[in-house]
Coordinates of C-alpha atoms in Angstrom, one line a residue:
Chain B
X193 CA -35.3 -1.3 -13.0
X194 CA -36.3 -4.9 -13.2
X195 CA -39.2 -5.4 -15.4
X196 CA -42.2 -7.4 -12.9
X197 CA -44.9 -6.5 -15.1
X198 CA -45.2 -9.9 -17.2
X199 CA -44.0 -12.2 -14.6
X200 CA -43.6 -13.0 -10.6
X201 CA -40.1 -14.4 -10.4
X202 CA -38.8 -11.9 -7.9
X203 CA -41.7 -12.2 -5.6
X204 CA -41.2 -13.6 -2.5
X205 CA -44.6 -14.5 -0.3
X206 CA -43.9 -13.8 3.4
X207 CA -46.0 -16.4 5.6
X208 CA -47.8 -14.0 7.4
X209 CA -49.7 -12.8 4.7
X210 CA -51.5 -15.7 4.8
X211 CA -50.9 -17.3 8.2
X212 CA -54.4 -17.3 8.2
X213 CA -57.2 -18.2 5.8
X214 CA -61.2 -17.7 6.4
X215 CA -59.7 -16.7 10.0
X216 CA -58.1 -19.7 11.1
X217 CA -54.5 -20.6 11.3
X218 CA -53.0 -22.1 7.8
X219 CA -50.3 -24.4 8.3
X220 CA -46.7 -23.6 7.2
X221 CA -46.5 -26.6 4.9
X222 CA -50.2 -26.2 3.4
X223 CA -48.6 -22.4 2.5
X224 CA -45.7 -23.9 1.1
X225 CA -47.2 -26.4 -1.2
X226 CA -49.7 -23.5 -2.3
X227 CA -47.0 -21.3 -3.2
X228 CA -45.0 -23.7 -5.2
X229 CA -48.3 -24.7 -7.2
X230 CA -48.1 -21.0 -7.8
X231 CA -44.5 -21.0 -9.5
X232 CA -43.7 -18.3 -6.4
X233 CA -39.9 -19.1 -5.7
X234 CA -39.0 -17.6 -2.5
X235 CA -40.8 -17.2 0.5
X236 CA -39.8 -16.1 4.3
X237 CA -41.2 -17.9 6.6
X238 CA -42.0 -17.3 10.5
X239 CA -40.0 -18.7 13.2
X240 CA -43.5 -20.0 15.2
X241 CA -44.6 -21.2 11.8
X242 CA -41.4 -23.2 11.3
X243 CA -41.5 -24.4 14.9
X244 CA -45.4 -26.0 15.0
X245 CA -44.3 -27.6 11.3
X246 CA -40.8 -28.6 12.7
X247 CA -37.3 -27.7 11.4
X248 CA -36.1 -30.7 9.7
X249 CA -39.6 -31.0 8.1
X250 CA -39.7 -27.8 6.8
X251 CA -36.3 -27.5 5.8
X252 CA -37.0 -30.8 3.6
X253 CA -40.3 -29.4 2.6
X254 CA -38.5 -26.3 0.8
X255 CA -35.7 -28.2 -0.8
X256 CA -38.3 -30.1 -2.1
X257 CA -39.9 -27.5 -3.6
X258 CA -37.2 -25.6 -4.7
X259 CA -38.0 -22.8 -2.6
X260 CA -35.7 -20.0 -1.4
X261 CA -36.0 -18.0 2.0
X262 CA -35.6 -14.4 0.7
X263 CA -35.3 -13.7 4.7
X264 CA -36.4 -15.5 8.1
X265 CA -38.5 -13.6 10.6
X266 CA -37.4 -13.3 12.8
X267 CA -34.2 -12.4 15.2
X268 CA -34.2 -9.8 17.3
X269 CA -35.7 -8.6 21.2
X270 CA -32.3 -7.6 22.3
X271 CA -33.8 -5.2 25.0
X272 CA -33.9 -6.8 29.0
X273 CA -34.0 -5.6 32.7
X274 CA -32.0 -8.1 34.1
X275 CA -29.4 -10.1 33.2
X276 CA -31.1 -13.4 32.6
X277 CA -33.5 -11.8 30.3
X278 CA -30.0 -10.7 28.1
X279 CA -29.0 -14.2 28.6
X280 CA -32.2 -15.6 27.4
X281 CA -32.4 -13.1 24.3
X282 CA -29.1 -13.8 23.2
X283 CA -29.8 -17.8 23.3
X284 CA -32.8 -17.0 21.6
X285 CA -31.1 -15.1 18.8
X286 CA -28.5 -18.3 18.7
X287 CA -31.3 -20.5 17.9
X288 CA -32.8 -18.4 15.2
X289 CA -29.6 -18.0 13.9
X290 CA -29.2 -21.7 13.6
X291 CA -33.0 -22.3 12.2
X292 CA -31.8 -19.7 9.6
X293 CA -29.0 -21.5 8.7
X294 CA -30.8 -24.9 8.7
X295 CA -33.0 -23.5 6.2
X296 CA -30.8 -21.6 4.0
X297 CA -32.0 -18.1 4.5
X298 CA -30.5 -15.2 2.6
X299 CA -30.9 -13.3 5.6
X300 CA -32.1 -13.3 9.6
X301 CA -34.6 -10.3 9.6
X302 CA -33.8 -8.4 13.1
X303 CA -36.9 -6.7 14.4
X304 CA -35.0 -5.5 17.4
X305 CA -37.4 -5.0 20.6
X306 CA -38.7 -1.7 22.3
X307 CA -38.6 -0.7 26.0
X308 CA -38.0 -4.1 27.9
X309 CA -42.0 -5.4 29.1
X310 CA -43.5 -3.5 27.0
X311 CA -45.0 -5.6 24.5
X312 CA -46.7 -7.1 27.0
X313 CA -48.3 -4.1 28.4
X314 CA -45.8 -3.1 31.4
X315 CA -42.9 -1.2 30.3
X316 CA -39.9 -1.6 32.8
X317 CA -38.9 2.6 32.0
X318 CA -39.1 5.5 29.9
X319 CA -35.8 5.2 28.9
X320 CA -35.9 4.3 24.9
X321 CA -32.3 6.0 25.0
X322 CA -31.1 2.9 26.8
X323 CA -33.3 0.4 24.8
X324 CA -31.5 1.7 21.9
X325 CA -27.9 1.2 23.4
X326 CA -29.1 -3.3 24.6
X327 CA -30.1 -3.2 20.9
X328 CA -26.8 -2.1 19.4
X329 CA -24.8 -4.7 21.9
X330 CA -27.1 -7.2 21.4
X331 CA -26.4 -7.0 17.6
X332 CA -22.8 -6.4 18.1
X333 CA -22.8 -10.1 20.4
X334 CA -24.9 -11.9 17.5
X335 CA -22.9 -10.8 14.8
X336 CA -19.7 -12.6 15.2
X337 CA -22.1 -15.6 15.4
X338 CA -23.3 -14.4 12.2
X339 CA -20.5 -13.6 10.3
X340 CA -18.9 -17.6 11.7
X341 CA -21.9 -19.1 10.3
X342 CA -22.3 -16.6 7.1
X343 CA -25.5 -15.4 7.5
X344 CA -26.2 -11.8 7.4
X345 CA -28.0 -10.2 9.6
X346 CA -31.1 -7.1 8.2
X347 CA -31.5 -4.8 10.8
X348 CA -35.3 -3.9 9.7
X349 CA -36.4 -0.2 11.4
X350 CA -40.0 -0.2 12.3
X351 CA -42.7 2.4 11.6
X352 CA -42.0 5.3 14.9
X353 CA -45.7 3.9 16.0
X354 CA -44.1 0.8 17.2
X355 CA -41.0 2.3 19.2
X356 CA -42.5 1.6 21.9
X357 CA -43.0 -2.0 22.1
X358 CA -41.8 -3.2 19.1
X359 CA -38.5 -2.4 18.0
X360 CA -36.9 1.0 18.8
X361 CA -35.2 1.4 15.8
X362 CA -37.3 3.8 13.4
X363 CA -35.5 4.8 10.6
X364 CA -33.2 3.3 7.7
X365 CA -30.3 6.3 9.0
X366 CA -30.7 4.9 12.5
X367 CA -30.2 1.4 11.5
X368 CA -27.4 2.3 9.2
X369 CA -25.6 4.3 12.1
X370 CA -25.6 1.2 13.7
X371 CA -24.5 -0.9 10.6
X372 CA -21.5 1.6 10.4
X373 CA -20.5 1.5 13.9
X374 CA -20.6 -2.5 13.8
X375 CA -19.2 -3.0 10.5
X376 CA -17.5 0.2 9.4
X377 CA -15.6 -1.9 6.8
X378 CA -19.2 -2.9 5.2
X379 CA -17.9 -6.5 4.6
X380 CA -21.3 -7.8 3.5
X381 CA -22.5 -9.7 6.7
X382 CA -24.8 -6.6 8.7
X383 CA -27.8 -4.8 6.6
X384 CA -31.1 -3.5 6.9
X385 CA -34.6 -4.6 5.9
X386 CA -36.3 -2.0 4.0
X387 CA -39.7 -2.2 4.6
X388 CA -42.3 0.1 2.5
X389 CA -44.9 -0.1 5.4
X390 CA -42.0 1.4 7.8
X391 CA -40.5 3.3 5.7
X392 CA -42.5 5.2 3.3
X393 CA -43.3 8.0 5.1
X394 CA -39.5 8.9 5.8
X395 CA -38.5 12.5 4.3
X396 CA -34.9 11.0 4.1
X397 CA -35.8 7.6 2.2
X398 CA -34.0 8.2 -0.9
X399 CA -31.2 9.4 0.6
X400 CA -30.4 6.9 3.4
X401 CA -31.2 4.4 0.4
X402 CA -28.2 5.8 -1.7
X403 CA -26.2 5.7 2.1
X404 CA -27.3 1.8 2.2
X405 CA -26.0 1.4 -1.5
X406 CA -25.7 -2.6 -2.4
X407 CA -23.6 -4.3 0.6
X408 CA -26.6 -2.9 3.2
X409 CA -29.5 -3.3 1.5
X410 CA -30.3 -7.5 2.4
X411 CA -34.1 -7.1 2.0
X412 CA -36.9 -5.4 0.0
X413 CA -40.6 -6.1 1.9
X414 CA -43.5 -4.1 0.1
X415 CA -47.3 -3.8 1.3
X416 CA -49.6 -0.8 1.5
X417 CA -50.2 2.0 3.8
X418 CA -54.2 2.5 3.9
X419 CA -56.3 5.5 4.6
X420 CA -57.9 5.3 7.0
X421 CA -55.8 2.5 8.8
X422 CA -57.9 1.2 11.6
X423 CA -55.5 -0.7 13.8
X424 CA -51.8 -0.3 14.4
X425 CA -50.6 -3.9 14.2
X426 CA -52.9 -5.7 11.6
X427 CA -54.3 -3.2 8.9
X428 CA -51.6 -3.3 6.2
X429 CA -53.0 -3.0 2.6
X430 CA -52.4 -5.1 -0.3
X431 CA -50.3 -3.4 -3.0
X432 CA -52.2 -0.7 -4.6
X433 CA -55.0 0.1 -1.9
X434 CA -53.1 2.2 -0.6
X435 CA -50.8 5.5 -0.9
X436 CA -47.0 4.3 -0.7
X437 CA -45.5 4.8 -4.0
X438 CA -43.9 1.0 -4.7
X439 CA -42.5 1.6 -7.7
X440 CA -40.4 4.6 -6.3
X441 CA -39.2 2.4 -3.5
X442 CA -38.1 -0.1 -5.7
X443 CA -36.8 2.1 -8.1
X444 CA -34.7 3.7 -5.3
X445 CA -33.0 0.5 -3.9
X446 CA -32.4 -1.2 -7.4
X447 CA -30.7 2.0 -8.4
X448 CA -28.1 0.8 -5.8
X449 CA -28.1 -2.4 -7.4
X450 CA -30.5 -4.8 -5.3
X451 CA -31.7 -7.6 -7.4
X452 CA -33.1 -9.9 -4.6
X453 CA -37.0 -11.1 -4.2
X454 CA -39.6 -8.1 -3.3
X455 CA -41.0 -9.7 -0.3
X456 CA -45.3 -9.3 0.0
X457 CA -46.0 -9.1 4.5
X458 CA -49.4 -8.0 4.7
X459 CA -50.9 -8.4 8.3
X460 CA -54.5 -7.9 7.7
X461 CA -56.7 -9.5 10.4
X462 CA -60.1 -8.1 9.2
X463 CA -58.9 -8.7 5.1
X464 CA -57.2 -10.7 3.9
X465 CA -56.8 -13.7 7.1
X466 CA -60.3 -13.5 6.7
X467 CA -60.3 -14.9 2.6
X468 CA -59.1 -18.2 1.2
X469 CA -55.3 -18.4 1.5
X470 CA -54.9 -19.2 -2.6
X471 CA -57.3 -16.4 -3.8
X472 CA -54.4 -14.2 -1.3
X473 CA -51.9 -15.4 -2.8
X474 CA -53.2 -15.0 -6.3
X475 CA -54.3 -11.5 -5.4
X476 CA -50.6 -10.9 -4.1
X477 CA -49.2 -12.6 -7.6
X478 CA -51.5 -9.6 -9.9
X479 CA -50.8 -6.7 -7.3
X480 CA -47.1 -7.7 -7.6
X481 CA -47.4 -7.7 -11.0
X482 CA -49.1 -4.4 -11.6
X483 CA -48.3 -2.1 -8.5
X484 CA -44.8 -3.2 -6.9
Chain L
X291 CA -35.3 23.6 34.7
X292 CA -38.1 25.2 36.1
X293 CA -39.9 23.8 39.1
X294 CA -43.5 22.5 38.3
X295 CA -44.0 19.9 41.0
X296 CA -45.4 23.2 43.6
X297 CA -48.0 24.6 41.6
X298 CA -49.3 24.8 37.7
X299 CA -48.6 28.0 36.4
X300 CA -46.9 27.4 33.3
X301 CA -49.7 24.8 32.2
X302 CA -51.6 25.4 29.7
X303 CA -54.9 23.3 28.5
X304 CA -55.6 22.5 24.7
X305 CA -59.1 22.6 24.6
X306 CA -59.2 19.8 22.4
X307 CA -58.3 17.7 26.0
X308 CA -62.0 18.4 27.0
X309 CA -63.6 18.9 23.8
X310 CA -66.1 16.5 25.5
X311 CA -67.1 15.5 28.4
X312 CA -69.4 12.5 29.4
X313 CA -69.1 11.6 25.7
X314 CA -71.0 15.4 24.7
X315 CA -69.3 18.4 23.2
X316 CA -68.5 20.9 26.2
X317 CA -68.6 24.3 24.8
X318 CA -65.9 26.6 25.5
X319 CA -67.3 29.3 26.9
X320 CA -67.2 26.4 30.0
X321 CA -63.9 25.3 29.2
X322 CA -62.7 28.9 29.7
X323 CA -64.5 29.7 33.0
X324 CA -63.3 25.8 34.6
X325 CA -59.8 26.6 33.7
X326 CA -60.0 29.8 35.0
X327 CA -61.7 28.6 38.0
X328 CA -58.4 26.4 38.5
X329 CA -56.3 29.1 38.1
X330 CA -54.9 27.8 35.1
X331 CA -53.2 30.5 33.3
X332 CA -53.4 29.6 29.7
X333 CA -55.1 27.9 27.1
X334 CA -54.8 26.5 23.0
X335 CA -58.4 26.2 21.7
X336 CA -59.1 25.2 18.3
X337 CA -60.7 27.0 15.5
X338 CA -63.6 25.1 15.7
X339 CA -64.5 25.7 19.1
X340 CA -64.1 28.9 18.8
X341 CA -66.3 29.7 15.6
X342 CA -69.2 27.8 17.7
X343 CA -68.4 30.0 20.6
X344 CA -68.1 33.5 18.7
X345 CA -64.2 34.5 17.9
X346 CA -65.3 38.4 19.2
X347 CA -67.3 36.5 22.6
X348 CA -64.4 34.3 23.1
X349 CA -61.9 37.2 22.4
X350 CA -63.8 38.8 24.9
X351 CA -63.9 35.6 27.7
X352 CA -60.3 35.3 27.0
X353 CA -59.3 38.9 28.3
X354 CA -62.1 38.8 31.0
X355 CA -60.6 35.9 32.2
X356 CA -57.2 36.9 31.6
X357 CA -56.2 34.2 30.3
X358 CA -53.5 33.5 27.3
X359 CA -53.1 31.9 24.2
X360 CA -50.3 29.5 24.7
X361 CA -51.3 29.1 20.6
X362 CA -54.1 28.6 18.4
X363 CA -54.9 25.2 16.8
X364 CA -54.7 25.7 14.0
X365 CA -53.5 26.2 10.7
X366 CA -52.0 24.7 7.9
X367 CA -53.5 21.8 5.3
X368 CA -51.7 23.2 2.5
X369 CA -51.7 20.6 0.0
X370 CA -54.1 20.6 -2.8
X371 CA -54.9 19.3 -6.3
X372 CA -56.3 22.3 -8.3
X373 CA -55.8 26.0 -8.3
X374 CA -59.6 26.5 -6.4
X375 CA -58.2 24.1 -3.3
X376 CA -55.0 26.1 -3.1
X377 CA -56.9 29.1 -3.1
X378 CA -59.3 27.7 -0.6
X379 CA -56.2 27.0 1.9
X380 CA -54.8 30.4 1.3
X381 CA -58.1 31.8 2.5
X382 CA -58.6 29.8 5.1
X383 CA -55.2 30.4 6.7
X384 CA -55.2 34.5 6.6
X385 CA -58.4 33.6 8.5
X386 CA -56.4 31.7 11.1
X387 CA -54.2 33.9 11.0
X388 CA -56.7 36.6 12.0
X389 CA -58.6 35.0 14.8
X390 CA -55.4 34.0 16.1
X391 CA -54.7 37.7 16.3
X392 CA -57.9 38.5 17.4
X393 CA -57.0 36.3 20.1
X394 CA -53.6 37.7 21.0
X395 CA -52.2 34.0 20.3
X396 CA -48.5 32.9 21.0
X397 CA -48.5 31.4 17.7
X398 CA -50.7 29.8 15.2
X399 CA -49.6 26.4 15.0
X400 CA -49.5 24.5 12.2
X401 CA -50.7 21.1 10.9
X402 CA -49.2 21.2 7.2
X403 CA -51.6 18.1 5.6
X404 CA -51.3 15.3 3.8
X405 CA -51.9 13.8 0.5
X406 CA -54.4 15.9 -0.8
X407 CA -58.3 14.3 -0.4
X408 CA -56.1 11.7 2.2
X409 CA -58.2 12.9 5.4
X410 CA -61.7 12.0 3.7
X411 CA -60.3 8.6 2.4
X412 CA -59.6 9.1 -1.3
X413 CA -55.7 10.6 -2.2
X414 CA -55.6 11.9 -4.8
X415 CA -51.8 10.3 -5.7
X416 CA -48.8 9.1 -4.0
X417 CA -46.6 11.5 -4.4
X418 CA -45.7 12.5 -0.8
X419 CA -42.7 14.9 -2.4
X420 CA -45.2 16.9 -3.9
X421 CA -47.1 17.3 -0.9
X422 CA -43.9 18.3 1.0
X423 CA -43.4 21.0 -1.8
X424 CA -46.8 22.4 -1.5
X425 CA -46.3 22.7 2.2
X426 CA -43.3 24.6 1.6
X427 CA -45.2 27.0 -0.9
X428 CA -47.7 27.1 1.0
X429 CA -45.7 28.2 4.6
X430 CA -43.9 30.5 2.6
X431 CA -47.5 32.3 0.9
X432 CA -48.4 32.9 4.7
X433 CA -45.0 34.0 6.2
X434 CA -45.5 37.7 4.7
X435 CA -48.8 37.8 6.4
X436 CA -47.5 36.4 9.7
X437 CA -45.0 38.7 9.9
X438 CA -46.8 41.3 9.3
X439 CA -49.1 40.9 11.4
X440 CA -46.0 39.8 14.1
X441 CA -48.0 36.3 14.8
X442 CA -45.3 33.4 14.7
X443 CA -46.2 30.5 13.0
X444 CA -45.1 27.4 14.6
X445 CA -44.8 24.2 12.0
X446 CA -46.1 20.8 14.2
X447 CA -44.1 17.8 13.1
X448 CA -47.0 15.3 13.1
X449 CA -46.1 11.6 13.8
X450 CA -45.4 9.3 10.9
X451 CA -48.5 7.5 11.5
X452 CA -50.2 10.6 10.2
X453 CA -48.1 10.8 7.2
X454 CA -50.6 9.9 4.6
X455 CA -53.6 12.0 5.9
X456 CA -52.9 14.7 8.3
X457 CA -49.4 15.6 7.8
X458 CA -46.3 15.4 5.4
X459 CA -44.4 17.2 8.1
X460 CA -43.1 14.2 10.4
X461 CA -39.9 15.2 12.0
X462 CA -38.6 17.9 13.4
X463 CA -35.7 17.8 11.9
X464 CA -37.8 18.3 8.9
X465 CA -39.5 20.7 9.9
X466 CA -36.5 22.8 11.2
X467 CA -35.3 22.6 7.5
X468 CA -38.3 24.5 6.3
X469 CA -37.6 27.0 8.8
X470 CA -34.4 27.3 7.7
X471 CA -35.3 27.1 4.5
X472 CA -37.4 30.0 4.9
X473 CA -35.9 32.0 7.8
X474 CA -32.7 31.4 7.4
X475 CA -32.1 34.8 9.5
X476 CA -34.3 33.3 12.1
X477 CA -35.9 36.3 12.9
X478 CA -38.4 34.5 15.3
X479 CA -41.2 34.5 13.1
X480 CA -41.2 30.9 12.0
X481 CA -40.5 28.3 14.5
X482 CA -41.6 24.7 15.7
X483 CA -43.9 23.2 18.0
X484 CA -42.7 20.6 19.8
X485 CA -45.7 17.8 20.6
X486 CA -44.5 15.2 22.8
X487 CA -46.6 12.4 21.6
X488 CA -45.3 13.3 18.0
X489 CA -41.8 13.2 18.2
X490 CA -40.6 11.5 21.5
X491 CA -39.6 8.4 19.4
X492 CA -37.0 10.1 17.0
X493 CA -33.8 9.0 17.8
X494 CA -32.8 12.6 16.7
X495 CA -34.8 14.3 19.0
X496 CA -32.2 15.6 21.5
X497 CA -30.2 16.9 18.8
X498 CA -33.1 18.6 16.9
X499 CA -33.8 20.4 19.7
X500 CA -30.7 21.6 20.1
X501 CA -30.4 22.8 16.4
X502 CA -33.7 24.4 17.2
X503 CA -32.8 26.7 20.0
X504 CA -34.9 29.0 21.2
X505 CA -35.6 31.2 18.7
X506 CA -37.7 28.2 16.7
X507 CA -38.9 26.7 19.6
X508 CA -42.5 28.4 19.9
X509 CA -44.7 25.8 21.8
X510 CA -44.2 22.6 23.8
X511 CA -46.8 20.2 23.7
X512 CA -47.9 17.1 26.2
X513 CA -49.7 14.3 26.8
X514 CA -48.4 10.5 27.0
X515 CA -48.1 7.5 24.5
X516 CA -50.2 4.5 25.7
X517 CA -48.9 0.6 25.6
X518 CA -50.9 -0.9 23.9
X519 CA -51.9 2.4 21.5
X520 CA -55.9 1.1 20.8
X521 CA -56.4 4.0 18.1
X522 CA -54.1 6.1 16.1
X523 CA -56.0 9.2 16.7
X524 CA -57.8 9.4 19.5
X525 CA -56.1 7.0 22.1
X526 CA -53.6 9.9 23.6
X527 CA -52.9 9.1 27.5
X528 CA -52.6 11.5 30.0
X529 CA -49.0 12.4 31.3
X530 CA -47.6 9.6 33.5
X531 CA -49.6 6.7 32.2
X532 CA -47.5 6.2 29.3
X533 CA -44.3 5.5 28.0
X534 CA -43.1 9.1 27.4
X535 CA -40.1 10.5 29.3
X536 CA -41.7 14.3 29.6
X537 CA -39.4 15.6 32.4
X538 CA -36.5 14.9 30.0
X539 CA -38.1 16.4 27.1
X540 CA -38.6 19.6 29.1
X541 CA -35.3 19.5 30.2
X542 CA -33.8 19.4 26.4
X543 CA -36.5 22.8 25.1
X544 CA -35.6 24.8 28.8
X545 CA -31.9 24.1 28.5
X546 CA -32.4 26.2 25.0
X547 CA -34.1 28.9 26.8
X548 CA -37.6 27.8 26.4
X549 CA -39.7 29.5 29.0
X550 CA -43.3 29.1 27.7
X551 CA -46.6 27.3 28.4
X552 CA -46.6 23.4 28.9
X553 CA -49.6 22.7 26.6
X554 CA -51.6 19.9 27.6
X555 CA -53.2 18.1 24.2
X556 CA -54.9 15.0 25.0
X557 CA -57.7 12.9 22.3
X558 CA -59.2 9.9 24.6
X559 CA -62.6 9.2 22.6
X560 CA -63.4 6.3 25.5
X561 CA -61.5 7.5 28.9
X562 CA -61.0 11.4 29.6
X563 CA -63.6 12.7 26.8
X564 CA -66.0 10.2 28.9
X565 CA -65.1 11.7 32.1
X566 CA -66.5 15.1 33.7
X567 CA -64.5 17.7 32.5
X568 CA -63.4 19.3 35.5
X569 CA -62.3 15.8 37.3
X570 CA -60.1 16.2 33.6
X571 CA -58.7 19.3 34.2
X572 CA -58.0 18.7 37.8
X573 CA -55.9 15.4 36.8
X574 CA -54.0 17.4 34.7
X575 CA -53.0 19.7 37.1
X576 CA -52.0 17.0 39.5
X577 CA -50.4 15.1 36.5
X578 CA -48.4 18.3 35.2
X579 CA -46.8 18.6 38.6
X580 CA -45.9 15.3 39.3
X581 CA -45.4 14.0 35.6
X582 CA -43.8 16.9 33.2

């Protein structure tokens, strides 16, 4: 296991954790710059981030800086009720597919959609069963994009609480049935996004990490789970408030030879978008340190 | 599958549903007498309820009434840091285990716990293997008891989201491997309860029920999962104004044989525990008929 005790060269800062400072929106490029200053090398940015700071620009901004995207966030929403709501997704997955590419990403993150109108409060059925089989098509139809352009594709399972209207894929087995029934010959280009906040909690962690082994596993994310959590969306803890064991996780997926950037996405809207965006990330830089 | 829509004779009412109503406790000697009133059949009140109410009073409500136990909530919070808190669970549970006989219960049910010290806000570690183990151990400590006493315990998969403080027990295919782990002659003692709002996410839940068959499966609970969820404990919706596909669920215990008590378990801290409780009850009987 990789020693990140005296030094933050495998930590990557995903935007979100500090999309917002004192409460208000941070831009993308003030993030970047602030990282940089930092010595962070890799961050993953958002796909609404990107967009209000523009492609080209950003794309410019991170050579510039010698940044890396450890991942971009996000592809995905595969799930639909009618066929111009397919169309739509899939032209929306071609277009994050390219901005990944423009900006060099190791990996489009997939956070794959739940019941179709649900997220925005009116669920179209009951039937996750069938939200589960768009998902798995909807991959299937990206990835031969994917695999022309070279960018693999992390399937990322979401914590159960958000099967609903987030993505209804829960677990790192379900996501790897789906990598092995897509890419049985695991040639590199379809993985998963192994999240501690989704994950941790999952009696069959270790052992679907082991299934992953090196080819699946694209992305590490790590934050905390806190007790009490008070909201399902927007109270993740930093490293070390709360009770997933980080070391363990990393531990587990190095074992199978991941050597990629640990990824920090806290959403904390009462926190830490509440503090100044530098004292996050230095936070993030010590708890990385000390706790991941 | 049986035929609810014409009356409500296999519903049963978790107390904890109307626990409160217009935002005050409603003690259970009322409970009892409302449900009976509505000529529902059966109940599942908790342990706390009933120590408030008398377990030899309520013992004696129960039969006036004749009404049953569909179970007894509940059991269980194994996990512990010292000798004195095991101990103090061991206790505690022979004296479920009692008033649950007292009461002529179906089964005890039980929620296993967390990380110890988790539910008041300070875990004690983060070793959630260890927690599982002391579940195990502690299961196992009360089997000999529950069988002799011929009182079935029924483990509750809790959802993930309760991982951390409630319970280490989140699956039921987890749980079915403790059973089997312990009762691997399933001799009918040791089983599962199946809680709607727990498990109807798991992409494995079909085929866990299967495995289950009827010999494990000892109670089926409902309620509905809300879009948007507001709070991850007491935001539960009634059956129909969620995302939960119930009628299939039921279909999947029945087509093992299950023939018991539809358990209605409902926390709403700002709708139905605001409400009167017998416009509650009576919306669960309309909901069971036309929802479950």
């Amino acid at each position: 296991m990789r020693d990140f005790s005296s030094d933050h060269r495998w930590l990557s800062i995903n935007t979100a954790t500090v999309r917002k400072q004192r409460g208000q929106d941070w831009p993308l490029p003030q993030i970047l710059d602030a990282c940089a200053a930092r010595g962070i090398r890799a961050v993953s940015p958002w796909r609404d981030q990107v967009a209000a700071a523009g492609l080209e620009q950003t794309a410019r901004q991170v050579k510039a800086l010698d940044l890396e995207l450890s991942g971009y966030c996000r592809g995905g929403m595969f799930t639909y009720t009618d066929a111009a709501q397919q169309q739509a997704a899939r032209d929306d997955n071609r277009r994050a597919l390219d901005e990944a590419c423009a900006l060099n990403a190791a990996c489009l993150v997939l956070v794959v959609g739940g019941l179709p109108g649900a997220s925005s409060g009116k669920p179209a059925h009951r039937d996750i069963a069938s939200a589960r089989a768009q998902v798995t098509e909807g991959i299937a139809a990206l990835l031969d994009d994917a695999r022309a352009r070279r960018m693999p594709l992390a399937i990322e399972p979401l914590h159960p609480m958000y099967a609903a209207d987030r993505a209804c894929i829960n677990t790192l087995e379900q996501a790897l049935d789906v990598c092995d029934l897509l890419d049985p010959q695991r040639n590199g280009g379809l993985g998963v996004a192994v999240d501690a906040y989704h994950v941790w909690w999952d009696p069959k962690l270790q052992q679907q990490i082991a299934r992953a082994g090196r080819e699946r596993l694209l992305a590490l994310h790590v934050c905390d789970w806190l007790v009490p959590t008070a909201d399902l969306l927007t109270d993740r803890g930093m490293m070390g408030d709360g009770v997933i064991d980080l070391k363990a996780l990393r531990a587990a997926v190095e074992a199978q030879g991941f050597d990629g950037y640990s990824e920090v996405e806290i959403f904390s809207a009462t926190n830490w978008w509440q503090r100044d965006g530098g004292e996050v990330l230095d936070t993030c830089i010590e708890r990385h340190q000390r706790c991941v």
